[in-house]
PDB file of C-alpha atoms in Angstrom:
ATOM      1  CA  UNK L   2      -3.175   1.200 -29.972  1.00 94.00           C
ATOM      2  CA  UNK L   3      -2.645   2.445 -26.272  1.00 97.00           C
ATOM      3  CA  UNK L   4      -4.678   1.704 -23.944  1.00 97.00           C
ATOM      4  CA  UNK L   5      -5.492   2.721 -19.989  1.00 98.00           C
ATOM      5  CA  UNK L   6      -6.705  -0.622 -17.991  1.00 97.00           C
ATOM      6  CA  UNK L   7      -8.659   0.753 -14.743  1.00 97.00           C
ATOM      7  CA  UNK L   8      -8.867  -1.982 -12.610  1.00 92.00           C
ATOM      8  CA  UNK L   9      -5.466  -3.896 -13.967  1.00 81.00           C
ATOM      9  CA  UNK L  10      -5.723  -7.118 -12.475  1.00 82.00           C
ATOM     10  CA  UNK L  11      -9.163  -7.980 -14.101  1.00 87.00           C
ATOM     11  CA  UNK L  12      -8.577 -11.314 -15.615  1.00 89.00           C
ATOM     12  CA  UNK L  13     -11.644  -9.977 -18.153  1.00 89.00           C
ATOM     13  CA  UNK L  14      -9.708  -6.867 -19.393  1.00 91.00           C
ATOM     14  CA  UNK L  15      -6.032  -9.148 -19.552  1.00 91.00           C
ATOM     15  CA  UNK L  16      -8.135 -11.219 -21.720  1.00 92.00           C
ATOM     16  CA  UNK L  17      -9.381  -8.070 -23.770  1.00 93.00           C
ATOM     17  CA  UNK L  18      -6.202  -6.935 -24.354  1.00 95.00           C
ATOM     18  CA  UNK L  19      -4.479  -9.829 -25.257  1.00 91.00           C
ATOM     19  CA  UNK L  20      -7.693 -10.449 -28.305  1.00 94.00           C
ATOM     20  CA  UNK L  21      -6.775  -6.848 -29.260  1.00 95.00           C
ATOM     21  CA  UNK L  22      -2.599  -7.508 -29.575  1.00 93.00           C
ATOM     22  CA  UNK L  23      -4.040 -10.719 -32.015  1.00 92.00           C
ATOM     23  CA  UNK L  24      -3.737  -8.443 -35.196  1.00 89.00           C
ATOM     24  CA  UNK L  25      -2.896  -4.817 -33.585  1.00 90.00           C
ATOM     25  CA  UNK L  26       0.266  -3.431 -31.636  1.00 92.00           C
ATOM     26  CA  UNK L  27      -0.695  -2.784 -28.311  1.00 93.00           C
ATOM     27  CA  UNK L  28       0.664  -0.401 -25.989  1.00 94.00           C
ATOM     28  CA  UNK L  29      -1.104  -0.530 -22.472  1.00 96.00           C
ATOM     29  CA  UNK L  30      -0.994   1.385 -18.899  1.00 96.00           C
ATOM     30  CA  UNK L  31      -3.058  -0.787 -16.147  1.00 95.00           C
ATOM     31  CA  UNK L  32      -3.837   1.427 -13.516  1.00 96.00           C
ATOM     32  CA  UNK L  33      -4.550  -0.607 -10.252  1.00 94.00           C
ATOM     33  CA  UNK L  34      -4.378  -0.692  -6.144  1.00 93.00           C
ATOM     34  CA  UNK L  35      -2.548  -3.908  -6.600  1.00 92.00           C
ATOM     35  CA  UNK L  36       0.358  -3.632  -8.901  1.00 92.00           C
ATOM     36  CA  UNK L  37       2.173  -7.421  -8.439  1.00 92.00           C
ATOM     37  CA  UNK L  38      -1.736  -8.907  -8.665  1.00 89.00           C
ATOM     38  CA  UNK L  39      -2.340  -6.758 -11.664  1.00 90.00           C
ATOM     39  CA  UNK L  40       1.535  -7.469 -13.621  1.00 92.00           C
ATOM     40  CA  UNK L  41       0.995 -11.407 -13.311  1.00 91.00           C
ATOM     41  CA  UNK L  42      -2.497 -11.602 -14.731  1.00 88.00           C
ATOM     42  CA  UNK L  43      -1.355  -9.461 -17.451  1.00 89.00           C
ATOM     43  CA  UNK L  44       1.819 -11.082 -18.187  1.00 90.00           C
ATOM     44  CA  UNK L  45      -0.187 -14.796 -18.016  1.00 87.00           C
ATOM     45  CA  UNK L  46      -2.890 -13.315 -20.667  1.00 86.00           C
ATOM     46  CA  UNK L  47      -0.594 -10.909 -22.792  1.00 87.00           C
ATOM     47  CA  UNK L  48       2.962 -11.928 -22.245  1.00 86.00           C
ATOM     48  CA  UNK L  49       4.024  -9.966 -25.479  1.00 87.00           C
ATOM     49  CA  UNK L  50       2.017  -7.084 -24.942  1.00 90.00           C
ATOM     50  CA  UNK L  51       4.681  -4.139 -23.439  1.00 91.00           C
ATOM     51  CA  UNK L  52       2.564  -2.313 -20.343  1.00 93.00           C
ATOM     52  CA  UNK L  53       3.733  -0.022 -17.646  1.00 94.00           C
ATOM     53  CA  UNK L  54       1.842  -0.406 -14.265  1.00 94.00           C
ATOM     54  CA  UNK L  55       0.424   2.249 -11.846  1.00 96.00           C
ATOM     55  CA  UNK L  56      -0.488   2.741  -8.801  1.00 96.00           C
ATOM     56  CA  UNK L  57      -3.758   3.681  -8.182  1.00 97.00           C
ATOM     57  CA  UNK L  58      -7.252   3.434  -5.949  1.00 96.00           C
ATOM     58  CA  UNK L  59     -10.665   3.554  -6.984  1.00 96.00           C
ATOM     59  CA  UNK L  60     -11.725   5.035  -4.047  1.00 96.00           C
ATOM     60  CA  UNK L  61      -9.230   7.997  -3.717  1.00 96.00           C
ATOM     61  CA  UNK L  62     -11.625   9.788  -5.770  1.00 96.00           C
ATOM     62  CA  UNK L  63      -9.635  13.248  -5.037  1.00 97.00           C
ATOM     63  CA  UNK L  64      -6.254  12.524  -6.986  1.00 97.00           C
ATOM     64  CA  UNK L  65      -8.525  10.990 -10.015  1.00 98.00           C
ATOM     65  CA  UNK L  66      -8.076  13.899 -12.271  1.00 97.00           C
ATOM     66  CA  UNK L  67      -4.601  14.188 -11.617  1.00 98.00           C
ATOM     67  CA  UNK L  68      -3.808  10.958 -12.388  1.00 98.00           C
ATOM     68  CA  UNK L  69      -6.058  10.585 -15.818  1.00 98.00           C
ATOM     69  CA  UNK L  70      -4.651  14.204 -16.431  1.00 98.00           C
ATOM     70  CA  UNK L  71      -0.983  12.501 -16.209  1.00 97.00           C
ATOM     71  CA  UNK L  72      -1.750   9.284 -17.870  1.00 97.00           C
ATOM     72  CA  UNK L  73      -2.921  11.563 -21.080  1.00 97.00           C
ATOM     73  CA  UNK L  74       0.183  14.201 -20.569  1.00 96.00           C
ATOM     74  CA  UNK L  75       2.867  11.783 -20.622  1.00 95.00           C
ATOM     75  CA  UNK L  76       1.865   9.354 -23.050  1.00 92.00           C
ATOM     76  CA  UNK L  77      -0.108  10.452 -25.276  1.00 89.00           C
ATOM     77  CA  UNK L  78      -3.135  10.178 -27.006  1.00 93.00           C
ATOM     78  CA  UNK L  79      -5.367   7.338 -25.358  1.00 97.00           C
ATOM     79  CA  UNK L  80      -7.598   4.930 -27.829  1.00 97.00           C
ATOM     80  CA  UNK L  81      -9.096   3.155 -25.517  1.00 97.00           C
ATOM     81  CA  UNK L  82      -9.678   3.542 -21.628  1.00 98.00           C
ATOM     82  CA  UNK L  83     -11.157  -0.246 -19.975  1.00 97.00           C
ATOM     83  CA  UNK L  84     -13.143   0.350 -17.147  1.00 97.00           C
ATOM     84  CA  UNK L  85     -12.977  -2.854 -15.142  1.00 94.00           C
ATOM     85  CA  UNK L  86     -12.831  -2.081 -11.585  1.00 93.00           C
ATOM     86  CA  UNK L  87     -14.901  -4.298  -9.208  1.00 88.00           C
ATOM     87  CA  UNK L  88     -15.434  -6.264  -6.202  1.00 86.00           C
ATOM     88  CA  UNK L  89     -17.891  -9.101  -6.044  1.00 77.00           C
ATOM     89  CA  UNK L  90     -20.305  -9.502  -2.967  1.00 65.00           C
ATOM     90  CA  UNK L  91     -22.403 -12.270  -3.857  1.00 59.00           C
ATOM     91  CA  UNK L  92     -24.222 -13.724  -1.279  1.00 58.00           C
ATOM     92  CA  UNK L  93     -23.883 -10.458   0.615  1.00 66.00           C
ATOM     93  CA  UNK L  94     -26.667  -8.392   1.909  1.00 74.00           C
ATOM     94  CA  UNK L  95     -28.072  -8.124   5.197  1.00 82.00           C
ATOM     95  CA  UNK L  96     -25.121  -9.306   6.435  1.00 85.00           C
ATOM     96  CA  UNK L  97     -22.497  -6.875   5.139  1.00 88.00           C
ATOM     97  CA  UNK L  98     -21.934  -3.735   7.718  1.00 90.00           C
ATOM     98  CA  UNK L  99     -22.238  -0.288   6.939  1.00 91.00           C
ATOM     99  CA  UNK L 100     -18.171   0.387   6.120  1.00 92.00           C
ATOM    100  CA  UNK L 101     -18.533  -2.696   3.810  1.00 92.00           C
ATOM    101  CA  UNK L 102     -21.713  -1.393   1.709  1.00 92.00           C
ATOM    102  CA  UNK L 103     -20.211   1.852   1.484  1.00 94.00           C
ATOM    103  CA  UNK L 104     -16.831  -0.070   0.664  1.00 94.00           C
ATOM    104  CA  UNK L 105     -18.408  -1.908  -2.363  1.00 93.00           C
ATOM    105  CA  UNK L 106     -20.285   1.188  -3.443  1.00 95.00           C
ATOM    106  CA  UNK L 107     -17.301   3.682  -3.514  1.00 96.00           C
ATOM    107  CA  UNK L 108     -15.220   0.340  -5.220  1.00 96.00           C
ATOM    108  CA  UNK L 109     -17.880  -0.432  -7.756  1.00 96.00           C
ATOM    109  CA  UNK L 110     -19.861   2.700  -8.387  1.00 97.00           C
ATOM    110  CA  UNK L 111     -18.449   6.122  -6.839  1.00 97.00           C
ATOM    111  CA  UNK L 112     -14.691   5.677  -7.403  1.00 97.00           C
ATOM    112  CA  UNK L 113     -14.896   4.708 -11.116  1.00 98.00           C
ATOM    113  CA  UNK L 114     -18.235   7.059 -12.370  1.00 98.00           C
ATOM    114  CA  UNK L 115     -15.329   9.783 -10.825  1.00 98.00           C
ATOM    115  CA  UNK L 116     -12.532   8.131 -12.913  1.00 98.00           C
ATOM    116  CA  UNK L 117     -14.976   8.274 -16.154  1.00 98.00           C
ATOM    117  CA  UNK L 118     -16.041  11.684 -15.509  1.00 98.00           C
ATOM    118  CA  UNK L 119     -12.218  12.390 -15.706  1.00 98.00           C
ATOM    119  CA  UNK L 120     -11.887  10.256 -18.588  1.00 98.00           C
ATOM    120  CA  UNK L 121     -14.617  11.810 -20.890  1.00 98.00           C
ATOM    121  CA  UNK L 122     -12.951  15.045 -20.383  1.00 97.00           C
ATOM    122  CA  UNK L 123      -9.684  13.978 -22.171  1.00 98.00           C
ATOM    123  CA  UNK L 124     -11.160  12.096 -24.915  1.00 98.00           C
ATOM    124  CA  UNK L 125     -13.363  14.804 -25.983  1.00 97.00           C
ATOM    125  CA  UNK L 126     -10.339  17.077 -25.711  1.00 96.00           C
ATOM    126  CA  UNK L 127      -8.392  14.853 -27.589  1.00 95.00           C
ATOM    127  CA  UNK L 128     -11.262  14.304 -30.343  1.00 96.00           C
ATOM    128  CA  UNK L 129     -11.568  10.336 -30.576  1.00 96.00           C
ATOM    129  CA  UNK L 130     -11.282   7.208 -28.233  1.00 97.00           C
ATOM    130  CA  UNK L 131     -13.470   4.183 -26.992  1.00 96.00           C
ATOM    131  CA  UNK L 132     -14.142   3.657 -23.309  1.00 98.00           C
ATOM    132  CA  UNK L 133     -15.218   0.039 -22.322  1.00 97.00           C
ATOM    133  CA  UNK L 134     -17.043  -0.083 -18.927  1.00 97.00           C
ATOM    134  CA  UNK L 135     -17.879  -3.415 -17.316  1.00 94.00           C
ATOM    135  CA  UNK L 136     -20.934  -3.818 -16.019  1.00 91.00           C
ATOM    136  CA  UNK L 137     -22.709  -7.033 -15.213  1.00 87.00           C
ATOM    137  CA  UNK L 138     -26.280  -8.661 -15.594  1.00 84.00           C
ATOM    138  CA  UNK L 139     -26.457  -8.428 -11.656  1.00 81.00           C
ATOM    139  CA  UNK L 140     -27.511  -4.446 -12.372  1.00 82.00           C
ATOM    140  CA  UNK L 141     -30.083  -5.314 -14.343  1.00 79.00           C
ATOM    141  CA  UNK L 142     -31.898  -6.400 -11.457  1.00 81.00           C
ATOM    142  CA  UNK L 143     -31.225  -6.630  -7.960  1.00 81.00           C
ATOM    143  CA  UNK L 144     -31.876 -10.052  -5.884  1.00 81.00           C
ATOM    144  CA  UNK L 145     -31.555 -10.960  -2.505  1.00 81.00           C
ATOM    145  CA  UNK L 146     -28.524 -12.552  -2.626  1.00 79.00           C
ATOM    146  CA  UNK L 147     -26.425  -9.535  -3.982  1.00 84.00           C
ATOM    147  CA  UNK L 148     -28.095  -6.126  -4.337  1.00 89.00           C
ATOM    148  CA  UNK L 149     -25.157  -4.730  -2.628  1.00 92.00           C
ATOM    149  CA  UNK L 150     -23.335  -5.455  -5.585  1.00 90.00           C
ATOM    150  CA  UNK L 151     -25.985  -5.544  -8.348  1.00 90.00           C
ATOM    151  CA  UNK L 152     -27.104  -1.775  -7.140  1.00 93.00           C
ATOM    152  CA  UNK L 153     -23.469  -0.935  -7.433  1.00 95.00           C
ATOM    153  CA  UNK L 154     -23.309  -2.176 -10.830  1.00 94.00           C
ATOM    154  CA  UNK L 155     -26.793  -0.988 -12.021  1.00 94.00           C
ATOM    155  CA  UNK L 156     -25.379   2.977 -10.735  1.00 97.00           C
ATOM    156  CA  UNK L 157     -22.102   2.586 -12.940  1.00 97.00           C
ATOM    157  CA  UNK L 158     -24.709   1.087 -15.918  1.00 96.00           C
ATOM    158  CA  UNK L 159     -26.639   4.337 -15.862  1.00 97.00           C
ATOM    159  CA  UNK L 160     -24.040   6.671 -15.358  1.00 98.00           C
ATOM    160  CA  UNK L 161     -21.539   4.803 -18.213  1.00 98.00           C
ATOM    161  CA  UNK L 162     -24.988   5.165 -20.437  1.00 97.00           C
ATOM    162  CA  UNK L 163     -25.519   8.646 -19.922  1.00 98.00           C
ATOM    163  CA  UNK L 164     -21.682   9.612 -20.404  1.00 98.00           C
ATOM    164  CA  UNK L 165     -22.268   8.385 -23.579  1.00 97.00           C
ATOM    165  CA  UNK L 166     -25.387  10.195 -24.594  1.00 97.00           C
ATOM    166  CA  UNK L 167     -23.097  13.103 -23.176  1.00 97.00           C
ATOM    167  CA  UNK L 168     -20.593  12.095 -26.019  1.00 97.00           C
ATOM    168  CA  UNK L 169     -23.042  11.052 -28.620  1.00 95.00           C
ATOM    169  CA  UNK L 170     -21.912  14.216 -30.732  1.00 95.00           C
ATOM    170  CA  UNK L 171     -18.336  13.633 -30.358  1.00 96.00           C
ATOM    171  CA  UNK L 172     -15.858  10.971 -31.983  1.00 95.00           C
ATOM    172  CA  UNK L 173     -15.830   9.540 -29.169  1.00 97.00           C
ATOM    173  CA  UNK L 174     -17.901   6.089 -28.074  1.00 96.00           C
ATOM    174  CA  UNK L 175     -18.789   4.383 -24.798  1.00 97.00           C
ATOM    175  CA  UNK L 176     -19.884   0.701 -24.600  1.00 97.00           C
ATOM    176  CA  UNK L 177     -21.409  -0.586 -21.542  1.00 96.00           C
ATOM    177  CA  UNK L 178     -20.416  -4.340 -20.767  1.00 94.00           C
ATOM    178  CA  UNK L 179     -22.901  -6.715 -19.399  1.00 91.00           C
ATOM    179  CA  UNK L 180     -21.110  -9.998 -18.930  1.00 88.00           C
ATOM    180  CA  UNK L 181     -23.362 -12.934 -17.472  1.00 75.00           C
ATOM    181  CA  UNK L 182     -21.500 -15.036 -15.146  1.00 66.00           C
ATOM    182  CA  UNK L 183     -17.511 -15.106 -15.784  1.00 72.00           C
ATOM    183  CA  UNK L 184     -15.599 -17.963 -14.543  1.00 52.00           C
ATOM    184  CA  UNK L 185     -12.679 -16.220 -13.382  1.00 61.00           C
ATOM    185  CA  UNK L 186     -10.684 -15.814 -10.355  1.00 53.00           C
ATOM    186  CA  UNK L 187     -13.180 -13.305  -8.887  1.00 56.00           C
ATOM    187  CA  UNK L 188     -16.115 -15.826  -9.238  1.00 51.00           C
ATOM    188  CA  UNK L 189     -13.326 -18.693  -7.744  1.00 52.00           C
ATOM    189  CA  UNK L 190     -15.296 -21.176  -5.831  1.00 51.00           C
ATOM    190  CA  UNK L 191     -18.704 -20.146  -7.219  1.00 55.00           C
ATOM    191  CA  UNK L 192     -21.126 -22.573  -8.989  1.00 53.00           C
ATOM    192  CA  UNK L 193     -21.407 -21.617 -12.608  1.00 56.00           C
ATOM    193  CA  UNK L 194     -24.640 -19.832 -13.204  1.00 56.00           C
ATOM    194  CA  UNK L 195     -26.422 -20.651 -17.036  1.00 57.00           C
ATOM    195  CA  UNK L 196     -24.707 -18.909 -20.098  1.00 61.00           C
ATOM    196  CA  UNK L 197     -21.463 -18.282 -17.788  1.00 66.00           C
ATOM    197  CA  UNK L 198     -18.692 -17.708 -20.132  1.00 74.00           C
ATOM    198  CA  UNK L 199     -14.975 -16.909 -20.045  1.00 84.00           C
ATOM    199  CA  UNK L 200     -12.556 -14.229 -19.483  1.00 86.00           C
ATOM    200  CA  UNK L 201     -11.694 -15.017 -23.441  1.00 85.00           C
ATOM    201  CA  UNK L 202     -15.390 -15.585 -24.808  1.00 87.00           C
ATOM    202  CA  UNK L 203     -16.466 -11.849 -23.468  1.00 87.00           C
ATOM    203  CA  UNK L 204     -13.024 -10.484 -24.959  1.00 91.00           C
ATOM    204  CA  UNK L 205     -13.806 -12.007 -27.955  1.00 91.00           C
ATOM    205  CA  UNK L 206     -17.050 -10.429 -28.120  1.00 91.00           C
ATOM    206  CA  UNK L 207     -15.828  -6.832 -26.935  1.00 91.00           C
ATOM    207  CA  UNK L 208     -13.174  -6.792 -29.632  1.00 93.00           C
ATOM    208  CA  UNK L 209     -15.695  -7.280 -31.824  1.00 91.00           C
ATOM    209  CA  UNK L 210     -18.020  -4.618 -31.056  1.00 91.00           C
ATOM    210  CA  UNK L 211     -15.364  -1.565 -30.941  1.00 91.00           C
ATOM    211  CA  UNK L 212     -16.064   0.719 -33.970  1.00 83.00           C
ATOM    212  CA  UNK L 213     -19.267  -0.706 -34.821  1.00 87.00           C
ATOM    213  CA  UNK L 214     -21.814   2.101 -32.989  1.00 84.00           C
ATOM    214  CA  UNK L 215     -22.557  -0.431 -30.053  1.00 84.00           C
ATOM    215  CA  UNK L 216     -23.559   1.382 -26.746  1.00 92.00           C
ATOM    216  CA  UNK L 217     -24.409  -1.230 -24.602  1.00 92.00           C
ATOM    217  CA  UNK L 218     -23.242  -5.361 -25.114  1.00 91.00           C
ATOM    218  CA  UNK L 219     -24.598  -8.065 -23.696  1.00 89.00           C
ATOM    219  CA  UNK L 220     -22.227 -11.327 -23.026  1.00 85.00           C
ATOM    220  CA  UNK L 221     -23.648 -13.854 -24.346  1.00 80.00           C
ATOM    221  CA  UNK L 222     -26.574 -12.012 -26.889  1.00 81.00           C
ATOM    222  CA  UNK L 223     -29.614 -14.308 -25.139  1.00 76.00           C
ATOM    223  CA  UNK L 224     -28.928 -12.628 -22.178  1.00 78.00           C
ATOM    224  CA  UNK L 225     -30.462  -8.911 -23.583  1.00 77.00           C
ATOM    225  CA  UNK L 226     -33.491 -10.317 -24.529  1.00 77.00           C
ATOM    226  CA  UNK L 227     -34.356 -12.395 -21.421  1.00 74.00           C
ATOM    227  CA  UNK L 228     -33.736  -9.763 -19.256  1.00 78.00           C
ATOM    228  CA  UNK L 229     -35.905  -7.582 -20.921  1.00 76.00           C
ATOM    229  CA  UNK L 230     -38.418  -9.777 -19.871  1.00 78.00           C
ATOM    230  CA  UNK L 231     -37.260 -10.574 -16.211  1.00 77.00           C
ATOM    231  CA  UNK L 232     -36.752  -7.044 -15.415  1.00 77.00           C
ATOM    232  CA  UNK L 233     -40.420  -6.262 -16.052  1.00 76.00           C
ATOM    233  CA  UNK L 234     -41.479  -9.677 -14.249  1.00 77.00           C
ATOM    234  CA  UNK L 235     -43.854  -9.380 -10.705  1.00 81.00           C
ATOM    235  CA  UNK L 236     -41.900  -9.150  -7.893  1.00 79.00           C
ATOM    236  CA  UNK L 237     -43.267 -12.118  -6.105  1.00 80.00           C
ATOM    237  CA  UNK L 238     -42.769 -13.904  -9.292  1.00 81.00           C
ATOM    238  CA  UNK L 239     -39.026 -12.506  -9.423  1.00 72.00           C
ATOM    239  CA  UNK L 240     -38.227 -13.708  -5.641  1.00 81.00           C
ATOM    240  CA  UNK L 241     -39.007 -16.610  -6.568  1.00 80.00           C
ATOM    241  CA  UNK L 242     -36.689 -17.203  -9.510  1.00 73.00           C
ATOM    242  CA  UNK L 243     -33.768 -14.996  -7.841  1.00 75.00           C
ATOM    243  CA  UNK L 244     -34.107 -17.204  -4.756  1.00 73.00           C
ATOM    244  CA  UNK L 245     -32.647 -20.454  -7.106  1.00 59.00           C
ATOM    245  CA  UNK L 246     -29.580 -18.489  -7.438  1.00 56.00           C
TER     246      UNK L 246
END
């Protein structure tokens, strides 16, 4: 299986491909701004797993096509493409600047909706493939605390969802991610939120998913259902349980 990481130093996706090299021969090209960061979380997750490692920036949205053009060109047919850019902001609202909303929205929203756009091209050309975007609960719906981020998240959620309606007639399948709270290094220093899980429980969960007709997967299950219910919840009645976190 090969497979393009964006966003290679995402302990989430090292932690998806090393469940996928468990009973499958992995091949994988992590695509990230940070190639040393991106290397040693991949080698501590997957150290058997052979991967070449790219250069490359979310947010320089003009050489995207390019790049996903060469990715495809020189090695071949791509099975799966990992979405798992990010940049967390929690705690972050009022007091982030202009250059640092419009930072986390061209990190988390505008640079990799560009990437994907690029993405779908090749795997309909190509005729198969599965594209795994991460999303997170926090788009479901946005709180005080972090609707720089959870806005950022909710745009890459709809646009992720309606790539794959784009696809729906194709052999090729999207599956939006929507992890609760991940201990991992990008949450480092946080309090655990309820039903957090690991870098390892949401690969386990992902891997299991792939083929199946899943469009959208919520990490853990409970999670679906009970924000189904918060998202349609008062808004006075929603500050007041967004405030306890």
């Amino acid at each position: 299986m090969k497979v393009l990481v964006l966003g290679g130093g995402s302990d989430i996706a090292a932690a998806i491909v090393a469940r996928l090299a468990v009973d499958r021969t992995v091949s994988v090209v992590l695509a990230a701004r940070d190639i040393d960061a991106a290397t040693a979380s991949m080698c501590n997750a997957a150290p058997r797993v052979e991967f070449i490692a790219r250069r490359w920036d979310a947010t320089d949205v003009e050489h995207h096509q390019a790049f996903i053009d060469d990715v495809f060109d020189r090695y071949g047919s791509i099975d799966l493409v990992l979405c798992a850019v990010g940049m967390l902001g929690h705690h972050a609202g009022l007091t982030m600047s202009p250059v640092e909303v419009d930072t986390m929205i061209r990190t988390n929203f505008a640079g990799p909706a560009a990437a994907l756009a690029a993405v779908g091209k090749r795997l309909k050309s190509q005729g198969h493939g599965s594209v795994l975007v991460l999303s997170s609960v926090a788009g479901a719906r946005a709180r005080k605390s972090n609707y720089v981020y959870g806005s950022s998240k909710s745009g890459l959620d709809a646009f992720a969802q309606g790539m794959g309606d784009a696809l729906a007639d194709t052999a090729v399948e999207v599956i939006v991610v929507r992890p609760g709270f991940v201990r991992s290094k990008m949450t480092d220093g946080l309090d655990p939120a309820p039903f957090s899980r690991t870098p390892s429980e949401v690969a386990e969960a992902v891997v299991a998913a792939l083929g199946r007709g899943s469009h959208e997967l919520w990490v853990p299950k409970g999670l679906g259902p009970m924000m189904s219910v918060l998202r349609n919840a008062p808004r006075p009645i929603w500050r007041r349980i967004a405030s306890n976190r």
